[in-house]
Amino acid sequence: MADIDLTHGAQAPGRAPLLRALAALVVLAALPTLASALGYPALTSLVTRILIYGIAAASLNFILGYGGLVSFGHAAFFGIGGYVVGILYQNYSDETLFLGLVPGSNQMLITLPAAVLVAGAFAAVIGALSLRTGGVQFIMITLAFAQMLFFLFVSLKAYGGDDGLIIRRTNELPGLNMRDKEVVYYVCLGIAALFFAGLARLIRSPFGNVLNGLRQNERRMVALGVAPYRYRLVAFVLSGMGAGLAGALMANFLRFVSPDMMHWTKSGELLIMVILGGVGTLFGPLIGAAAYLVLETLLASWTEYWQLGLGLVLLFVVMRARGGVRALIVALGALLPGRQK
């Protein structure tokens, strides 16, 4: 059997990657001002979507790139997070109780944690059943659960059914004007920064090392006394919670939720973002989300058949750019003057 590299992703980050991350954070913090100065205010909204989808894609990448679990139903947790925000807001507006027990709310400090917890609860149930299988069976079971939830919310006419649910106002945060798109952008940027910092710590933790070991050689890890099912279930729940957080942020940003957030095509989009950016890397999914949304915006402005162009780009990345767009960026950076040995 092949040896297990328990140091994959476990080493302390070097000074250069940390400086690059801080530089990127500074640029993102200045982006609304730069976008307004350049006459492209819509750029702020685009980057807000990139940050949100980056969180969702990174959550999927946690079990895919580090755990070796290919989930084709992660959009279910993304949609659940959004619907928690939408349902709580509707109950708040109507002054009713959800299921006659839970009061509604328009406070982000309540709705976001609620979305994360509910998405995690669904992930625990789905993961507990799905992880008893593996390979293609695991992929199909996660897809089946996601589609079941999709059709469930389509049938819920009290919450908009197929038409979705409108959230008239973004959830409130004390001391902030959440009606301002720039404020929403900075809130999403702050949450994304905290999310990726926490994800980096998790990947480099003993738990992350064990999860990576299971991906490389499950039999060897079992011989060492590791219980694969429990570790993978915890990872699946954490991944679902991250997707639920992204869904809650998207519901606040769009002020709208619909069953389309749970459709299998949305799961496919998240997988494409992970593949485009680089599987098994920390910031690869965020880069992949940026590449996907920018390509979608540009290609859609040229032709209604933009999916064809996106497919060709994805084909090139898969066949020629091993490691995704992130690997291309690293390779190009190595060719810059002063970087060559």
Coordinates of N, CA and C in Angstrom, one line a residue, residues 95-333:
E95 N -45.8 38.4 11.4 CA -46.0 38.3 12.9 C -46.6 37.0 13.2
T96 N -46.1 35.9 12.6 CA -46.5 34.6 12.9 C -45.4 33.7 13.4
L97 N -45.7 32.5 13.8 CA -44.7 31.6 14.3 C -44.5 30.5 13.3
F98 N -43.2 30.1 13.0 CA -43.0 29.0 12.1 C -43.3 27.7 12.8
L99 N -44.2 26.9 12.2 CA -44.7 25.7 12.8 C -45.4 25.9 14.2
G100 N -45.8 27.2 14.4 CA -46.5 27.5 15.6 C -45.5 27.6 16.8
L101 N -44.2 27.5 16.6 CA -43.3 27.5 17.7 C -42.2 28.6 17.6
V102 N -41.6 28.8 16.4 CA -40.4 29.6 16.2 C -40.8 31.0 15.7
P103 N -40.5 32.0 16.4 CA -40.8 33.4 15.9 C -39.9 33.8 14.8
G104 N -40.4 34.6 13.9 CA -39.5 35.1 12.8 C -38.5 36.1 13.3
S105 N -37.6 36.5 12.3 CA -36.6 37.5 12.7 C -36.1 38.1 11.4
N106 N -35.6 39.4 11.5 CA -35.0 40.1 10.5 C -33.6 40.5 10.9
Q107 N -33.0 39.9 11.9 CA -31.7 40.2 12.5 C -30.7 39.2 12.0
M108 N -29.7 39.7 11.3 CA -28.7 38.8 10.7 C -27.9 38.0 11.8
L109 N -27.8 38.6 13.0 CA -27.1 37.8 14.0 C -27.9 36.6 14.5
I110 N -29.2 36.6 14.1 CA -30.0 35.4 14.4 C -30.2 34.5 13.2
T111 N -30.5 35.1 12.1 CA -30.8 34.3 10.9 C -29.6 33.6 10.3
L112 N -28.4 34.2 10.3 CA -27.2 33.5 9.8 C -26.8 32.3 10.7
P113 N -26.7 32.4 12.0 CA -26.5 31.2 12.8 C -27.6 30.1 12.6
A114 N -28.8 30.6 12.5 CA -29.9 29.6 12.3 C -29.8 28.9 11.0
A115 N -29.4 29.6 10.0 CA -29.2 29.0 8.7 C -28.1 27.9 8.7
V116 N -27.0 28.3 9.4 CA -25.9 27.4 9.5 C -26.2 26.1 10.3
L117 N -27.0 26.3 11.4 CA -27.4 25.1 12.2 C -28.4 24.2 11.5
V118 N -29.4 24.8 10.8 CA -30.3 24.0 10.1 C -29.7 23.3 9.0
A119 N -28.8 23.9 8.2 CA -28.1 23.3 7.1 C -27.3 22.1 7.7
G120 N -26.6 22.4 8.8 CA -25.8 21.3 9.4 C -26.7 20.1 9.9
A121 N -27.9 20.4 10.4 CA -28.8 19.3 10.8 C -29.2 18.5 9.6
F122 N -29.5 19.1 8.5 CA -29.9 18.4 7.3 C -28.6 17.6 6.7
A123 N -27.5 18.2 6.8 CA -26.2 17.5 6.4 C -26.0 16.3 7.2
A124 N -26.3 16.4 8.5 CA -26.0 15.2 9.4 C -26.9 14.1 9.0
V125 N -28.2 14.4 8.7 CA -29.1 13.3 8.3 C -28.7 12.7 7.0
I126 N -28.5 13.6 6.0 CA -28.2 13.1 4.7 C -26.8 12.4 4.7
G127 N -25.8 12.9 5.4 CA -24.5 12.3 5.5 C -24.6 11.0 6.2
A128 N -25.4 10.9 7.2 CA -25.5 9.6 8.0 C -25.9 8.5 7.1
L129 N -26.8 8.8 6.1 CA -27.3 7.8 5.2 C -26.4 7.6 4.0
S130 N -25.9 8.7 3.4 CA -25.1 8.6 2.2 C -23.8 8.0 2.4
L131 N -23.1 8.3 3.6 CA -21.8 7.8 3.8 C -21.7 6.3 4.1
R132 N -22.8 5.7 4.2 CA -22.8 4.2 4.3 C -22.5 3.6 2.9
T133 N -22.4 4.4 1.9 CA -22.0 3.9 0.5 C -20.7 4.6 0.1
G134 N -20.4 4.5 -1.1 CA -19.2 5.1 -1.6 C -19.2 5.2 -3.1
G135 N -18.2 5.9 -3.7 CA -18.1 6.0 -5.1 C -19.3 6.5 -5.8
V136 N -19.7 5.9 -6.9 CA -20.9 6.4 -7.7 C -22.2 6.4 -6.8
Q137 N -22.3 5.4 -6.0 CA -23.5 5.3 -5.1 C -23.6 6.5 -4.2
F138 N -22.5 7.0 -3.7 CA -22.5 8.2 -2.8 C -22.9 9.4 -3.7
I139 N -22.4 9.5 -4.9 CA -22.7 10.6 -5.7 C -24.2 10.7 -6.0
M140 N -24.8 9.5 -6.4 CA -26.2 9.4 -6.7 C -27.1 9.6 -5.6
I141 N -26.7 9.2 -4.4 CA -27.6 9.4 -3.2 C -27.6 10.8 -2.8
T142 N -26.5 11.5 -2.8 CA -26.5 12.9 -2.5 C -27.3 13.7 -3.5
L143 N -27.2 13.3 -4.8 CA -28.0 13.9 -5.8 C -29.5 13.7 -5.6
A144 N -29.9 12.5 -5.2 CA -31.3 12.1 -5.0 C -31.8 12.9 -3.8
F145 N -31.1 13.1 -2.7 CA -31.6 13.8 -1.6 C -31.8 15.3 -1.9
A146 N -30.8 15.9 -2.7 CA -31.0 17.2 -3.1 C -32.2 17.5 -4.0
Q147 N -32.5 16.5 -4.9 CA -33.7 16.7 -5.7 C -34.9 16.5 -4.9
M148 N -34.9 15.6 -3.9 CA -36.1 15.5 -3.1 C -36.4 16.8 -2.4
L149 N -35.4 17.5 -1.9 CA -35.6 18.7 -1.2 C -36.0 19.8 -2.2
F150 N -35.5 19.8 -3.4 CA -35.9 20.7 -4.4 C -37.4 20.6 -4.7
F151 N -37.9 19.4 -4.9 CA -39.3 19.2 -5.2 C -40.2 19.5 -4.0
L152 N -39.6 19.3 -2.8 CA -40.4 19.6 -1.6 C -40.6 21.1 -1.5
F153 N -39.6 21.9 -1.8 CA -39.8 23.3 -1.7 C -40.6 23.9 -2.9
V154 N -40.6 23.2 -4.0 CA -41.4 23.6 -5.1 C -42.9 23.4 -4.7
S155 N -43.2 22.4 -3.9 CA -44.6 22.1 -3.5 C -45.1 23.0 -2.3
L156 N -44.2 23.7 -1.7 CA -44.6 24.5 -0.5 C -45.1 25.9 -1.0
K157 N -46.4 25.9 -1.3 CA -47.0 27.1 -1.8 C -47.0 28.2 -0.8
A158 N -47.0 27.9 0.5 CA -47.0 28.9 1.5 C -45.7 29.7 1.5
Y159 N -44.7 29.2 0.9 CA -43.4 29.9 0.8 C -43.0 30.1 -0.7
G160 N -44.0 30.4 -1.5 CA -43.8 30.8 -2.9 C -43.8 29.7 -3.9
G161 N -43.6 28.4 -3.4 CA -43.5 27.3 -4.4 C -42.4 27.5 -5.4
D162 N -42.8 27.3 -6.7 CA -41.8 27.4 -7.8 C -41.4 28.8 -8.0
D163 N -42.2 29.8 -7.6 CA -41.9 31.2 -7.8 C -40.9 31.8 -6.9
G164 N -40.7 31.1 -5.8 CA -39.7 31.6 -4.8 C -40.3 32.5 -3.8
L165 N -39.5 33.1 -3.0 CA -39.9 33.9 -1.8 C -39.1 35.2 -1.8
I166 N -39.9 36.3 -1.8 CA -39.2 37.6 -1.8 C -38.9 38.1 -0.4
I167 N -37.7 38.6 -0.2 CA -37.3 39.1 1.1 C -37.2 40.6 0.8
R168 N -38.2 41.4 1.4 CA -38.3 42.8 1.0 C -37.1 43.6 1.5
R169 N -36.5 43.2 2.6 CA -35.3 44.0 3.0 C -34.2 43.0 3.5
T170 N -33.0 43.4 3.3 CA -31.9 42.7 3.8 C -31.9 42.7 5.3
N171 N -31.5 41.5 5.9 CA -31.5 41.4 7.3 C -30.6 42.5 7.9
E172 N -31.0 42.9 9.1 CA -30.4 44.1 9.8 C -29.2 43.6 10.6
L173 N -28.2 44.5 10.7 CA -27.1 44.3 11.6 C -27.0 45.6 12.5
P174 N -26.8 45.5 13.8 CA -26.8 46.7 14.6 C -25.7 47.7 14.2
G175 N -26.1 48.9 14.0 CA -25.2 50.0 13.7 C -24.8 50.1 12.2
L176 N -25.4 49.3 11.3 CA -25.0 49.3 9.9 C -26.3 49.5 9.1
N177 N -26.1 50.2 8.0 CA -27.2 50.5 7.0 C -27.1 49.3 6.0
M178 N -27.9 48.3 6.2 CA -27.8 47.1 5.3 C -28.6 47.3 4.0
R179 N -29.2 48.5 3.9 CA -29.8 48.8 2.6 C -28.8 49.3 1.5
D180 N -27.6 49.6 2.0 CA -26.5 50.0 1.2 C -25.8 48.8 0.7
K181 N -25.7 48.7 -0.7 CA -25.0 47.5 -1.3 C -23.5 47.4 -0.9
E182 N -22.9 48.6 -0.7 CA -21.5 48.6 -0.3 C -21.3 48.0 1.1
V183 N -22.3 48.4 2.0 CA -22.2 47.8 3.4 C -22.4 46.3 3.3
V184 N -23.3 45.8 2.5 CA -23.5 44.4 2.4 C -22.2 43.7 1.8
Y185 N -21.6 44.4 0.9 CA -20.3 43.9 0.4 C -19.3 43.7 1.5
Y186 N -19.1 44.7 2.3 CA -18.1 44.7 3.4 C -18.5 43.6 4.4
V187 N -19.8 43.4 4.7 CA -20.2 42.4 5.6 C -19.8 41.0 5.0
C188 N -20.1 40.8 3.7 CA -19.8 39.5 3.0 C -18.2 39.3 3.0
L189 N -17.5 40.4 2.8 CA -16.0 40.3 2.7 C -15.5 39.9 4.1
G190 N -16.0 40.5 5.2 CA -15.6 40.2 6.5 C -15.9 38.7 6.9
I191 N -17.1 38.3 6.5 CA -17.5 36.9 6.8 C -16.6 35.9 6.0
A192 N -16.4 36.3 4.7 CA -15.5 35.4 3.9 C -14.1 35.3 4.4
A193 N -13.6 36.4 4.9 CA -12.2 36.4 5.5 C -12.1 35.5 6.7
L194 N -13.1 35.7 7.6 CA -13.2 34.8 8.8 C -13.4 33.3 8.4
F195 N -14.2 33.1 7.4 CA -14.5 31.7 6.9 C -13.2 31.1 6.4
F196 N -12.5 31.7 5.6 CA -11.3 31.1 5.0 C -10.1 31.0 6.0
A197 N -10.1 31.9 7.0 CA -9.1 31.8 8.0 C -9.4 30.6 8.9
G198 N -10.7 30.4 9.2 CA -11.1 29.2 10.0 C -10.9 27.9 9.2
L199 N -11.2 28.0 7.9 CA -11.0 26.8 7.1 C -9.5 26.4 7.0
A200 N -8.6 27.4 6.9 CA -7.2 27.1 6.9 C -6.7 26.4 8.1
R201 N -7.2 26.9 9.3 CA -6.9 26.3 10.6 C -7.4 24.8 10.6
L202 N -8.6 24.6 10.1 CA -9.2 23.3 10.1 C -8.5 22.3 9.3
I203 N -8.1 22.8 8.1 CA -7.3 21.9 7.2 C -6.0 21.5 7.8
R204 N -5.4 22.4 8.5 CA -4.0 22.1 9.1 C -4.1 21.5 10.5
S205 N -5.3 21.2 11.0 CA -5.5 20.6 12.3 C -5.3 19.1 12.2
P206 N -5.2 18.5 13.3 CA -5.2 17.0 13.3 C -6.4 16.4 12.6
F207 N -7.6 17.0 12.8 CA -8.8 16.5 12.1 C -8.5 16.5 10.6
G208 N -8.0 17.7 10.1 CA -7.8 17.8 8.7 C -6.7 16.8 8.2
N209 N -5.7 16.5 9.0 CA -4.7 15.5 8.6 C -5.3 14.1 8.5
V210 N -6.2 13.8 9.4 CA -6.8 12.5 9.4 C -7.7 12.4 8.2
L211 N -8.5 13.4 7.9 CA -9.4 13.4 6.7 C -8.5 13.2 5.4
N212 N -7.4 13.9 5.3 CA -6.6 13.8 4.2 C -6.0 12.4 4.1
G213 N -5.6 11.8 5.2 CA -5.1 10.4 5.3 C -6.2 9.4 4.8
L214 N -7.4 9.7 5.1 CA -8.5 8.8 4.6 C -8.6 8.9 3.1
R215 N -8.4 10.1 2.6 CA -8.5 10.3 1.1 C -7.4 9.5 0.4
Q216 N -6.2 9.5 1.0 CA -5.1 8.9 0.4 C -5.1 7.3 0.5
N217 N -5.4 6.8 1.7 CA -5.3 5.4 2.0 C -6.2 5.0 3.2
E218 N -7.4 4.7 2.9 CA -8.3 4.4 4.0 C -7.9 3.2 4.7
R219 N -7.5 2.2 4.1 CA -7.1 0.9 4.8 C -6.0 1.1 5.8
R220 N -5.0 1.9 5.4 CA -3.9 2.2 6.3 C -4.4 3.0 7.6
M221 N -5.3 3.9 7.3 CA -5.9 4.7 8.5 C -6.7 3.9 9.4
V222 N -7.5 2.9 8.8 CA -8.2 2.0 9.6 C -7.3 1.1 10.5
A223 N -6.2 0.7 9.9 CA -5.2 -0.1 10.7 C -4.6 0.7 11.8
L224 N -4.6 2.1 11.7 CA -4.1 2.9 12.7 C -5.1 3.2 13.8
G225 N -6.3 2.7 13.6 CA -7.4 2.8 14.6 C -8.4 4.0 14.3
V226 N -8.3 4.5 13.1 CA -9.2 5.6 12.8 C -10.6 5.1 12.3
A227 N -11.7 5.7 12.7 CA -13.0 5.3 12.3 C -13.4 6.2 11.1
P228 N -13.3 5.7 9.9 CA -13.6 6.6 8.7 C -15.0 7.2 8.7
Y229 N -16.0 6.4 9.1 CA -17.4 6.9 9.0 C -17.6 8.2 9.8
R230 N -17.1 8.2 11.1 CA -17.3 9.3 12.0 C -16.6 10.6 11.5
Y231 N -15.3 10.4 11.1 CA -14.6 11.6 10.6 C -15.2 12.1 9.3
R232 N -15.6 11.3 8.4 CA -16.3 11.8 7.2 C -17.6 12.4 7.5
L233 N -18.4 11.9 8.4 CA -19.6 12.5 8.8 C -19.5 13.9 9.3
V234 N -18.5 14.0 10.2 CA -18.2 15.4 10.8 C -17.8 16.3 9.7
A235 N -17.0 15.9 8.8 CA -16.5 16.7 7.6 C -17.7 17.1 6.8
F236 N -18.6 16.1 6.5 CA -19.8 16.4 5.7 C -20.7 17.4 6.3
V237 N -20.9 17.3 7.6 CA -21.7 18.3 8.4 C -21.1 19.7 8.3
L238 N -19.8 19.8 8.6 CA -19.1 21.1 8.5 C -19.2 21.7 7.1
S239 N -19.1 20.8 6.1 CA -19.2 21.3 4.7 C -20.6 21.8 4.4
G240 N -21.6 21.1 4.9 CA -23.0 21.5 4.7 C -23.3 22.8 5.4
M241 N -22.7 23.0 6.6 CA -22.8 24.3 7.3 C -22.2 25.4 6.6
G242 N -21.1 25.2 6.0 CA -20.5 26.3 5.2 C -21.3 26.7 4.0
A243 N -21.9 25.6 3.3 CA -22.8 25.9 2.2 C -24.1 26.7 2.7
G244 N -24.6 26.3 3.8 CA -25.7 27.0 4.4 C -25.4 28.4 4.7
L245 N -24.2 28.7 5.2 CA -23.8 30.1 5.4 C -23.8 30.9 4.1
A246 N -23.3 30.3 3.1 CA -23.3 31.0 1.8 C -24.7 31.2 1.2
G247 N -25.6 30.2 1.4 CA -26.9 30.4 1.0 C -27.6 31.5 1.7
A248 N -27.4 31.6 3.0 CA -28.0 32.7 3.8 C -27.5 34.1 3.3
L249 N -26.2 34.2 3.0 CA -25.7 35.4 2.5 C -26.2 35.8 1.2
M250 N -26.4 34.8 0.3 CA -27.0 35.0 -1.0 C -28.4 35.5 -0.9
A251 N -29.2 34.9 0.0 CA -30.6 35.3 0.2 C -30.6 36.8 0.6
N252 N -29.7 37.2 1.5 CA -29.7 38.6 1.9 C -29.2 39.5 0.8
F253 N -28.3 39.0 0.0 CA -27.8 39.9 -1.1 C -28.8 40.0 -2.2
L254 N -29.5 38.9 -2.6 CA -30.5 39.0 -3.7 C -31.8 39.4 -3.2
R255 N -32.1 39.3 -1.9 CA -33.4 39.5 -1.3 C -34.5 38.6 -1.9
F256 N -34.1 37.4 -2.2 CA -34.9 36.5 -2.9 C -34.4 35.1 -2.8
V257 N -35.2 34.1 -2.6 CA -34.8 32.7 -2.6 C -35.8 31.9 -3.4
S258 N -35.4 30.8 -4.0 CA -36.2 30.0 -4.8 C -35.7 28.6 -4.8
P259 N -36.5 27.6 -5.2 CA -36.0 26.2 -5.3 C -34.9 26.0 -6.2
D260 N -34.7 26.9 -7.1 CA -33.5 26.8 -8.1 C -32.2 26.8 -7.3
M261 N -32.2 27.3 -6.1 CA -30.9 27.3 -5.4 C -30.6 25.9 -5.0
M262 N -31.5 25.0 -5.0 CA -31.3 23.6 -4.6 C -31.2 22.6 -5.8
H263 N -31.4 23.1 -7.0 CA -31.4 22.3 -8.2 C -30.0 21.6 -8.4
W264 N -30.1 20.5 -9.1 CA -28.8 19.8 -9.3 C -27.8 20.6 -10.2
T265 N -28.4 21.5 -11.0 CA -27.5 22.3 -11.8 C -26.7 23.2 -11.0
K266 N -27.2 23.7 -9.8 CA -26.4 24.5 -8.9 C -25.3 23.7 -8.3
S267 N -25.6 22.5 -8.0 CA -24.5 21.6 -7.5 C -23.4 21.5 -8.6
G268 N -23.8 21.3 -9.8 CA -22.9 21.2 -10.9 C -22.0 22.5 -11.0
E269 N -22.6 23.7 -10.8 CA -21.9 24.9 -10.9 C -20.8 25.0 -9.8
L270 N -21.2 24.5 -8.6 CA -20.2 24.5 -7.5 C -19.1 23.6 -7.8
L271 N -19.3 22.4 -8.4 CA -18.3 21.5 -8.8 C -17.4 22.1 -9.9
I272 N -18.0 22.8 -10.8 CA -17.2 23.5 -11.9 C -16.3 24.5 -11.3
M273 N -16.8 25.3 -10.3 CA -16.0 26.3 -9.6 C -14.8 25.7 -8.9
V274 N -15.0 24.6 -8.3 CA -13.9 23.9 -7.6 C -12.9 23.4 -8.6
I275 N -13.3 22.8 -9.7 CA -12.4 22.2 -10.7 C -11.7 23.4 -11.4
L276 N -12.4 24.4 -11.7 CA -11.7 25.6 -12.4 C -10.6 26.2 -11.5
G277 N -10.9 26.3 -10.2 CA -9.9 27.0 -9.4 C -8.8 26.1 -8.9
G278 N -9.1 24.8 -8.7 CA -8.1 23.9 -8.2 C -8.6 23.1 -7.1
V279 N -8.8 21.8 -7.3 CA -9.2 20.9 -6.2 C -8.2 20.7 -5.2
G280 N -8.6 20.7 -3.9 CA -7.7 20.4 -2.8 C -6.8 21.6 -2.5
T281 N -7.2 22.8 -2.8 CA -6.4 24.0 -2.5 C -7.3 24.9 -1.7
L282 N -6.7 25.8 -0.9 CA -7.5 26.6 0.0 C -8.3 27.7 -0.7
F283 N -7.6 28.5 -1.5 CA -8.2 29.6 -2.3 C -8.6 29.2 -3.7
G284 N -8.3 28.0 -4.1 CA -8.7 27.6 -5.5 C -10.2 27.8 -5.8
P285 N -11.1 27.3 -4.9 CA -12.5 27.5 -5.1 C -12.9 28.9 -5.2
L286 N -12.3 29.8 -4.5 CA -12.6 31.3 -4.6 C -12.2 31.8 -6.0
I287 N -11.0 31.4 -6.4 CA -10.5 31.7 -7.7 C -11.4 31.1 -8.8
G288 N -11.8 29.9 -8.6 CA -12.8 29.3 -9.5 C -14.1 30.0 -9.6
A289 N -14.6 30.4 -8.5 CA -15.9 31.1 -8.5 C -15.7 32.4 -9.3
A290 N -14.6 33.1 -9.1 CA -14.3 34.4 -9.8 C -14.3 34.1 -11.3
A291 N -13.5 33.0 -11.7 CA -13.4 32.7 -13.1 C -14.7 32.3 -13.7
Y292 N -15.5 31.5 -13.0 CA -16.8 31.1 -13.5 C -17.8 32.3 -13.7
L293 N -17.9 33.2 -12.7 CA -18.8 34.3 -12.8 C -18.4 35.3 -13.8
V294 N -17.1 35.6 -13.8 CA -16.6 36.6 -14.8 C -16.8 36.0 -16.2
L295 N -16.5 34.8 -16.5 CA -16.7 34.2 -17.8 C -18.2 34.2 -18.1
E296 N -19.1 33.9 -17.2 CA -20.5 33.9 -17.4 C -21.0 35.3 -17.8
T297 N -20.5 36.3 -17.1 CA -20.9 37.7 -17.4 C -20.4 38.1 -18.7
L298 N -19.2 37.8 -19.1 CA -18.6 38.2 -20.4 C -19.2 37.5 -21.5
L299 N -19.3 36.2 -21.4 CA -19.8 35.3 -22.5 C -21.3 35.6 -22.7
A300 N -22.0 35.8 -21.6 CA -23.5 36.0 -21.8 C -23.8 37.3 -22.4
S301 N -22.8 38.3 -22.4 CA -23.0 39.6 -23.0 C -22.7 39.5 -24.5
W302 N -22.1 38.4 -24.9 CA -21.8 38.2 -26.4 C -22.8 37.3 -27.1
T303 N -23.2 36.2 -26.3 CA -24.1 35.2 -27.0 C -24.9 34.5 -25.9
E304 N -26.1 34.1 -26.4 CA -27.0 33.4 -25.5 C -26.5 31.9 -25.3
Y305 N -25.5 31.5 -26.1 CA -25.0 30.2 -26.0 C -23.6 30.2 -25.2
W306 N -23.6 31.0 -24.1 CA -22.4 31.2 -23.4 C -21.9 29.9 -22.7
Q307 N -22.8 29.0 -22.4 CA -22.4 27.7 -21.8 C -21.4 26.9 -22.7
L308 N -21.6 27.1 -24.0 CA -20.6 26.4 -24.9 C -19.2 26.9 -24.7
G309 N -19.1 28.2 -24.7 CA -17.8 28.8 -24.4 C -17.2 28.4 -23.1
L310 N -18.1 28.4 -22.1 CA -17.6 28.0 -20.7 C -17.2 26.5 -20.7
G311 N -17.9 25.7 -21.5 CA -17.5 24.3 -21.6 C -16.2 24.1 -22.2
L312 N -15.8 24.9 -23.2 CA -14.5 24.8 -23.9 C -13.4 25.2 -22.9
V313 N -13.7 26.3 -22.1 CA -12.7 26.7 -21.1 C -12.5 25.7 -20.1
L314 N -13.6 25.1 -19.6 CA -13.4 24.0 -18.6 C -12.7 22.8 -19.2
L315 N -13.0 22.5 -20.4 CA -12.3 21.4 -21.1 C -10.8 21.6 -21.1
F316 N -10.4 22.9 -21.5 CA -9.0 23.2 -21.5 C -8.3 23.1 -20.2
V317 N -9.0 23.6 -19.1 CA -8.5 23.6 -17.8 C -8.2 22.2 -17.3
V318 N -9.2 21.3 -17.6 CA -9.1 19.9 -17.1 C -8.0 19.2 -17.8
M319 N -7.9 19.4 -19.1 CA -6.9 18.7 -19.9 C -5.5 19.3 -19.9
R320 N -5.4 20.6 -19.9 CA -4.1 21.2 -20.0 C -3.6 21.9 -18.8
A321 N -4.4 22.3 -17.9 CA -4.0 23.1 -16.7 C -4.3 22.3 -15.5
R322 N -3.4 21.3 -15.3 CA -3.6 20.5 -14.1 C -3.5 21.3 -12.8
G323 N -4.5 21.3 -12.0 CA -4.5 22.1 -10.8 C -5.3 23.4 -10.9
G324 N -5.9 23.6 -12.1 CA -6.9 24.6 -12.3 C -6.2 26.0 -12.5
V325 N -7.1 27.0 -12.4 CA -6.6 28.4 -12.7 C -5.6 28.8 -11.7
R326 N -5.7 28.4 -10.5 CA -4.7 28.7 -9.5 C -3.3 28.2 -9.9
A327 N -3.2 27.0 -10.4 CA -1.9 26.5 -10.9 C -1.4 27.3 -12.0
L328 N -2.3 27.8 -12.9 CA -1.8 28.6 -14.0 C -1.2 30.0 -13.5
I329 N -1.9 30.5 -12.4 CA -1.4 31.8 -11.9 C -0.1 31.6 -11.2
V330 N 0.1 30.5 -10.5 CA 1.4 30.2 -9.9 C 2.5 30.0 -10.9
A331 N 2.1 29.3 -12.0 CA 3.1 29.0 -13.1 C 3.5 30.3 -13.8
L332 N 2.5 31.2 -14.0 CA 2.8 32.5 -14.7 C 3.7 33.4 -13.7
G333 N 3.3 33.3 -12.4 CA 4.1 34.1 -11.5 C 5.6 33.6 -11.4

